[in-house]
Amino acid sequence: MHGALIFAGQLALKIATDLEFDYVHATRYRGGATGGQLHWLRAPQLPLVGRCVLLVDDILDEGHTLKAVREDCLRRGAKQVLIVTLCRKLHDRLAPGIESDFNGLDLPDRYVFGYGMDYREQGRNLPAIYALK
Ligand SMILES: O=P(O)(O)OC[C@H]1O[C@H](OP(=O)(O)OP(=O)(O)O)[C@H](O)[C@@H]1O
């Protein structure tokens, strides 16, 4: 979820209502190209009971990360969890029961980096999205 940093900051500037920031860090790629088990590095710190949560991430790929984070928010008592992603990959490996409520771009099934997303922890600061050959 490091990857959400740039998008989340830019999105926040467009939201006119009051909001509070929090972040979680759950990673299953850990700088690699293929996903594995989800590692929780930071849980949410704000109380979520009865609250509407806008869960912002850079990419919905196989969906395991956002599914687990959404379930965690609901377990903590969130009233509603909406998912917003900068991009999502089009393929048939999406975990059941997860989708973006709001999404910017649909991408082909390629390894992508830039605009927050990494290739071996590099390239997050590139100002556009690129795909490996
Ligand atoms: O839909 P999925 O297949 O679960 O993959 C999407 C997730 O993978 C990336 O995180 P990553 O595990 O690379 O952590 P990082 O952003 O901290 O590097 C990305 O930021 C999403 O959170």
PDB file of C-alpha atoms and ligand atoms in Angstrom:
ATOM      1  CA  MET A   1       0.000   0.000   0.000  1.00  0.00           C
ATOM      2  CA  HIS A   2       2.982   2.297  -0.286  1.00  0.00           C
ATOM      3  CA  GLY A   3       1.735   2.545  -3.828  1.00  0.00           C
ATOM      4  CA  ALA A   4      -1.311   4.596  -2.831  1.00  0.00           C
ATOM      5  CA  LEU A   5       0.703   7.514  -1.500  1.00  0.00           C
ATOM      6  CA  ILE A   6       0.663   9.800  -4.522  1.00  0.00           C
ATOM      7  CA  PHE A   7      -2.879   9.040  -5.622  1.00  0.00           C
ATOM      8  CA  ALA A   8      -4.324   9.347  -2.122  1.00  0.00           C
ATOM      9  CA  GLY A   9      -2.692  12.748  -1.628  1.00  0.00           C
ATOM     10  CA  GLN A  10      -3.979  14.076  -4.925  1.00  0.00           C
ATOM     11  CA  LEU A  11      -7.454  12.653  -4.345  1.00  0.00           C
ATOM     12  CA  ALA A  12      -7.653  14.179  -0.879  1.00  0.00           C
ATOM     13  CA  LEU A  13      -7.151  17.648  -2.339  1.00  0.00           C
ATOM     14  CA  LYS A  14     -10.283  17.144  -4.449  1.00  0.00           C
ATOM     15  CA  ILE A  15     -12.549  16.121  -1.568  1.00  0.00           C
ATOM     16  CA  ALA A  16     -14.463  19.102  -0.251  1.00  0.00           C
ATOM     17  CA  THR A  17     -16.058  17.558   2.829  1.00  0.00           C
ATOM     18  CA  ASP A  18     -14.449  17.090   6.246  1.00  0.00           C
ATOM     19  CA  LEU A  19     -12.383  13.952   6.542  1.00  0.00           C
ATOM     20  CA  GLU A  20      -9.763  12.377   8.714  1.00  0.00           C
ATOM     21  CA  PHE A  21      -6.674  10.639   7.385  1.00  0.00           C
ATOM     22  CA  ASP A  22      -5.440   7.254   8.458  1.00  0.00           C
ATOM     23  CA  TYR A  23      -3.433   4.620   6.694  1.00  0.00           C
ATOM     24  CA  VAL A  24      -2.806   0.945   6.867  1.00  0.00           C
ATOM     25  CA  HIS A  25       0.106  -0.913   5.428  1.00  0.00           C
ATOM     26  CA  ALA A  26      -0.615  -4.382   4.156  1.00  0.00           C
ATOM     27  CA  THR A  27       1.684  -5.805   1.522  1.00  0.00           C
ATOM     28  CA  ARG A  28       1.769  -9.068  -0.354  1.00  0.00           C
ATOM     29  CA  TYR A  29       4.256  -8.252  -3.110  1.00  0.00           C
ATOM     30  CA  ARG A  30       7.036  -6.798  -0.913  1.00  0.00           C
ATOM     31  CA  GLY A  31       8.956  -5.464  -3.887  1.00  0.00           C
ATOM     32  CA  GLY A  32       8.536  -8.647  -5.908  1.00  0.00           C
ATOM     33  CA  ALA A  33       6.531  -9.266  -9.051  1.00  0.00           C
ATOM     34  CA  THR A  34       4.190 -11.945  -7.744  1.00  0.00           C
ATOM     35  CA  GLY A  35       1.862 -11.761  -4.784  1.00  0.00           C
ATOM     36  CA  GLY A  36       2.065 -13.998  -1.757  1.00  0.00           C
ATOM     37  CA  GLN A  37       0.712 -14.023   1.758  1.00  0.00           C
ATOM     38  CA  LEU A  38      -0.533 -10.672   3.052  1.00  0.00           C
ATOM     39  CA  HIS A  39       1.716  -9.085   5.658  1.00  0.00           C
ATOM     40  CA  TRP A  40       0.176  -6.485   7.952  1.00  0.00           C
ATOM     41  CA  LEU A  41       2.738  -3.829   8.815  1.00  0.00           C
ATOM     42  CA  ARG A  42       0.380  -1.211  10.238  1.00  0.00           C
ATOM     43  CA  ALA A  43      -3.220  -1.454  11.344  1.00  0.00           C
ATOM     44  CA  PRO A  44      -5.617   1.526  11.294  1.00  0.00           C
ATOM     45  CA  GLN A  45      -5.243   3.757  14.311  1.00  0.00           C
ATOM     46  CA  LEU A  46      -8.502   5.719  14.240  1.00  0.00           C
ATOM     47  CA  PRO A  47     -11.633   4.171  15.738  1.00  0.00           C
ATOM     48  CA  LEU A  48     -13.846   3.081  12.837  1.00  0.00           C
ATOM     49  CA  VAL A  49     -17.060   2.242  14.666  1.00  0.00           C
ATOM     50  CA  GLY A  50     -20.016   3.689  12.801  1.00  0.00           C
ATOM     51  CA  ARG A  51     -17.870   5.519  10.273  1.00  0.00           C
ATOM     52  CA  CYS A  52     -17.791   5.667   6.483  1.00  0.00           C
ATOM     53  CA  VAL A  53     -14.378   4.616   5.222  1.00  0.00           C
ATOM     54  CA  LEU A  54     -13.034   5.558   1.811  1.00  0.00           C
ATOM     55  CA  LEU A  55     -10.352   2.977   1.163  1.00  0.00           C
ATOM     56  CA  VAL A  56      -7.870   4.354  -1.356  1.00  0.00           C
ATOM     57  CA  ASP A  57      -5.289   2.257  -3.171  1.00  0.00           C
ATOM     58  CA  ASP A  58      -3.197   2.513  -6.285  1.00  0.00           C
ATOM     59  CA  ILE A  59      -4.224  -0.724  -7.943  1.00  0.00           C
ATOM     60  CA  LEU A  60      -6.753  -3.500  -7.742  1.00  0.00           C
ATOM     61  CA  ASP A  61      -4.895  -6.460  -9.167  1.00  0.00           C
ATOM     62  CA  GLU A  62      -6.030  -9.821  -7.776  1.00  0.00           C
ATOM     63  CA  GLY A  63      -7.927  -8.008  -5.038  1.00  0.00           C
ATOM     64  CA  HIS A  64      -6.623  -9.941  -2.043  1.00  0.00           C
ATOM     65  CA  THR A  65      -5.128  -6.848  -0.396  1.00  0.00           C
ATOM     66  CA  LEU A  66      -8.212  -4.652  -0.610  1.00  0.00           C
ATOM     67  CA  LYS A  67     -10.501  -7.520   0.304  1.00  0.00           C
ATOM     68  CA  ALA A  68      -8.562  -8.175   3.512  1.00  0.00           C
ATOM     69  CA  VAL A  69      -8.338  -4.486   4.409  1.00  0.00           C
ATOM     70  CA  ARG A  70     -12.038  -3.941   3.749  1.00  0.00           C
ATOM     71  CA  GLU A  71     -12.898  -6.945   5.941  1.00  0.00           C
ATOM     72  CA  ASP A  72     -10.653  -5.571   8.669  1.00  0.00           C
ATOM     73  CA  CYS A  73     -12.407  -2.177   8.538  1.00  0.00           C
ATOM     74  CA  LEU A  74     -15.811  -3.859   8.793  1.00  0.00           C
ATOM     75  CA  ARG A  75     -14.610  -6.019  11.703  1.00  0.00           C
ATOM     76  CA  ARG A  76     -13.584  -2.799  13.424  1.00  0.00           C
ATOM     77  CA  GLY A  77     -17.160  -1.562  13.098  1.00  0.00           C
ATOM     78  CA  ALA A  78     -17.094   0.658   9.999  1.00  0.00           C
ATOM     79  CA  LYS A  79     -20.619   1.424   8.796  1.00  0.00           C
ATOM     80  CA  GLN A  80     -19.627   1.532   5.143  1.00  0.00           C
ATOM     81  CA  VAL A  81     -16.410   0.911   3.248  1.00  0.00           C
ATOM     82  CA  LEU A  82     -16.056   2.290  -0.270  1.00  0.00           C
ATOM     83  CA  ILE A  83     -13.053   1.407  -2.397  1.00  0.00           C
ATOM     84  CA  VAL A  84     -11.403   3.856  -4.748  1.00  0.00           C
ATOM     85  CA  THR A  85      -8.507   2.803  -6.948  1.00  0.00           C
ATOM     86  CA  LEU A  86      -6.330   4.683  -9.377  1.00  0.00           C
ATOM     87  CA  CYS A  87      -6.331   1.679 -11.680  1.00  0.00           C
ATOM     88  CA  ARG A  88      -7.360  -1.927 -11.959  1.00  0.00           C
ATOM     89  CA  LYS A  89      -6.026  -4.732 -14.080  1.00  0.00           C
ATOM     90  CA  LEU A  90      -8.298  -6.573 -16.447  1.00  0.00           C
ATOM     91  CA  HIS A  91      -7.921 -10.335 -16.063  1.00  0.00           C
ATOM     92  CA  ASP A  92      -9.844 -13.312 -14.712  1.00  0.00           C
ATOM     93  CA  ARG A  93      -7.901 -13.711 -11.454  1.00  0.00           C
ATOM     94  CA  LEU A  94      -9.863 -11.211  -9.370  1.00  0.00           C
ATOM     95  CA  ALA A  95     -10.772 -12.610  -5.964  1.00  0.00           C
ATOM     96  CA  PRO A  96     -14.527 -13.152  -5.580  1.00  0.00           C
ATOM     97  CA  GLY A  97     -16.513 -10.468  -3.803  1.00  0.00           C
ATOM     98  CA  ILE A  98     -14.202  -7.503  -4.353  1.00  0.00           C
ATOM     99  CA  GLU A  99     -14.469  -4.601  -6.779  1.00  0.00           C
ATOM    100  CA  SER A 100     -13.658  -0.904  -6.882  1.00  0.00           C
ATOM    101  CA  ASP A 101     -16.562   1.411  -6.190  1.00  0.00           C
ATOM    102  CA  PHE A 102     -14.641   4.124  -8.028  1.00  0.00           C
ATOM    103  CA  ASN A 103     -11.777   3.499 -10.443  1.00  0.00           C
ATOM    104  CA  GLY A 104      -9.696   5.743 -12.675  1.00  0.00           C
ATOM    105  CA  LEU A 105      -8.103   3.534 -15.314  1.00  0.00           C
ATOM    106  CA  ASP A 106      -8.506  -0.006 -16.591  1.00  0.00           C
ATOM    107  CA  LEU A 107      -5.136  -1.526 -17.458  1.00  0.00           C
ATOM    108  CA  PRO A 108      -4.093  -4.575 -19.442  1.00  0.00           C
ATOM    109  CA  ASP A 109      -2.709  -7.568 -17.572  1.00  0.00           C
ATOM    110  CA  ARG A 110       0.894  -6.339 -17.486  1.00  0.00           C
ATOM    111  CA  TYR A 111       3.303  -5.585 -14.653  1.00  0.00           C
ATOM    112  CA  VAL A 112       2.918  -1.848 -14.121  1.00  0.00           C
ATOM    113  CA  PHE A 113       4.921   0.703 -12.182  1.00  0.00           C
ATOM    114  CA  GLY A 114       5.203   4.449 -11.732  1.00  0.00           C
ATOM    115  CA  TYR A 115       2.824   6.959 -10.153  1.00  0.00           C
ATOM    116  CA  GLY A 116       3.323   5.319  -6.761  1.00  0.00           C
ATOM    117  CA  MET A 117       3.727   1.728  -7.978  1.00  0.00           C
ATOM    118  CA  ASP A 118       7.097   0.044  -7.897  1.00  0.00           C
ATOM    119  CA  TYR A 119       9.238  -2.350  -9.807  1.00  0.00           C
ATOM    120  CA  ARG A 120      11.568  -3.869  -7.220  1.00  0.00           C
ATOM    121  CA  GLU A 121      10.908  -0.817  -5.042  1.00  0.00           C
ATOM    122  CA  GLN A 122      12.037   1.571  -7.788  1.00  0.00           C
ATOM    123  CA  GLY A 123      10.014   3.867 -10.010  1.00  0.00           C
ATOM    124  CA  ARG A 124       7.354   4.968  -7.547  1.00  0.00           C
ATOM    125  CA  ASN A 125       8.192   8.609  -8.233  1.00  0.00           C
ATOM    126  CA  LEU A 126       7.757   8.380 -11.997  1.00  0.00           C
ATOM    127  CA  PRO A 127       5.002  10.799 -13.036  1.00  0.00           C
ATOM    128  CA  ALA A 128       3.172   8.281 -15.261  1.00  0.00           C
ATOM    129  CA  ILE A 129       2.278   4.587 -15.355  1.00  0.00           C
ATOM    130  CA  TYR A 130       4.570   2.271 -17.303  1.00  0.00           C
ATOM    131  CA  ALA A 131       4.440  -1.444 -18.118  1.00  0.00           C
ATOM    132  CA  LEU A 132       7.268  -3.941 -18.283  1.00  0.00           C
ATOM    133  CA  LYS A 133       7.763  -5.515 -21.684  1.00  0.00           C
TER     134      LYS A 133
HETATM  135  O1  LIG B   1      -4.905  -6.702  -5.650  1.00  0.00           O
HETATM  136  P1  LIG B   1      -3.639  -7.367  -5.139  1.00  0.00           P
HETATM  137  O2  LIG B   1      -3.181  -8.475  -6.047  1.00  0.00           O
HETATM  138  O3  LIG B   1      -3.723  -7.773  -3.713  1.00  0.00           O
HETATM  139  O4  LIG B   1      -2.486  -6.298  -5.293  1.00  0.00           O
HETATM  140  C1  LIG B   1      -2.676  -4.918  -5.121  1.00  0.00           C
HETATM  141  C2  LIG B   1      -1.834  -4.421  -3.976  1.00  0.00           C
HETATM  142  O5  LIG B   1      -0.449  -4.686  -4.281  1.00  0.00           O
HETATM  143  C3  LIG B   1       0.280  -3.491  -4.124  1.00  0.00           C
HETATM  144  O6  LIG B   1       0.789  -3.439  -2.832  1.00  0.00           O
HETATM  145  P2  LIG B   1       2.140  -4.210  -2.443  1.00  0.00           P
HETATM  146  O7  LIG B   1       1.817  -5.537  -1.872  1.00  0.00           O
HETATM  147  O8  LIG B   1       3.077  -4.154  -3.609  1.00  0.00           O
HETATM  148  O9  LIG B   1       2.672  -3.298  -1.280  1.00  0.00           O
HETATM  149  P3  LIG B   1       3.386  -1.852  -1.429  1.00  0.00           P
HETATM  150  O10 LIG B   1       2.425  -0.957  -2.201  1.00  0.00           O
HETATM  151  O11 LIG B   1       3.585  -1.408  -0.029  1.00  0.00           O
HETATM  152  O12 LIG B   1       4.647  -2.097  -2.187  1.00  0.00           O
HETATM  153  C4  LIG B   1      -0.722  -2.378  -4.338  1.00  0.00           C
HETATM  154  O13 LIG B   1      -0.318  -1.193  -3.666  1.00  0.00           O
HETATM  155  C5  LIG B   1      -2.005  -2.937  -3.780  1.00  0.00           C
HETATM  156  O14 LIG B   1      -2.161  -2.641  -2.403  1.00  0.00           O
END
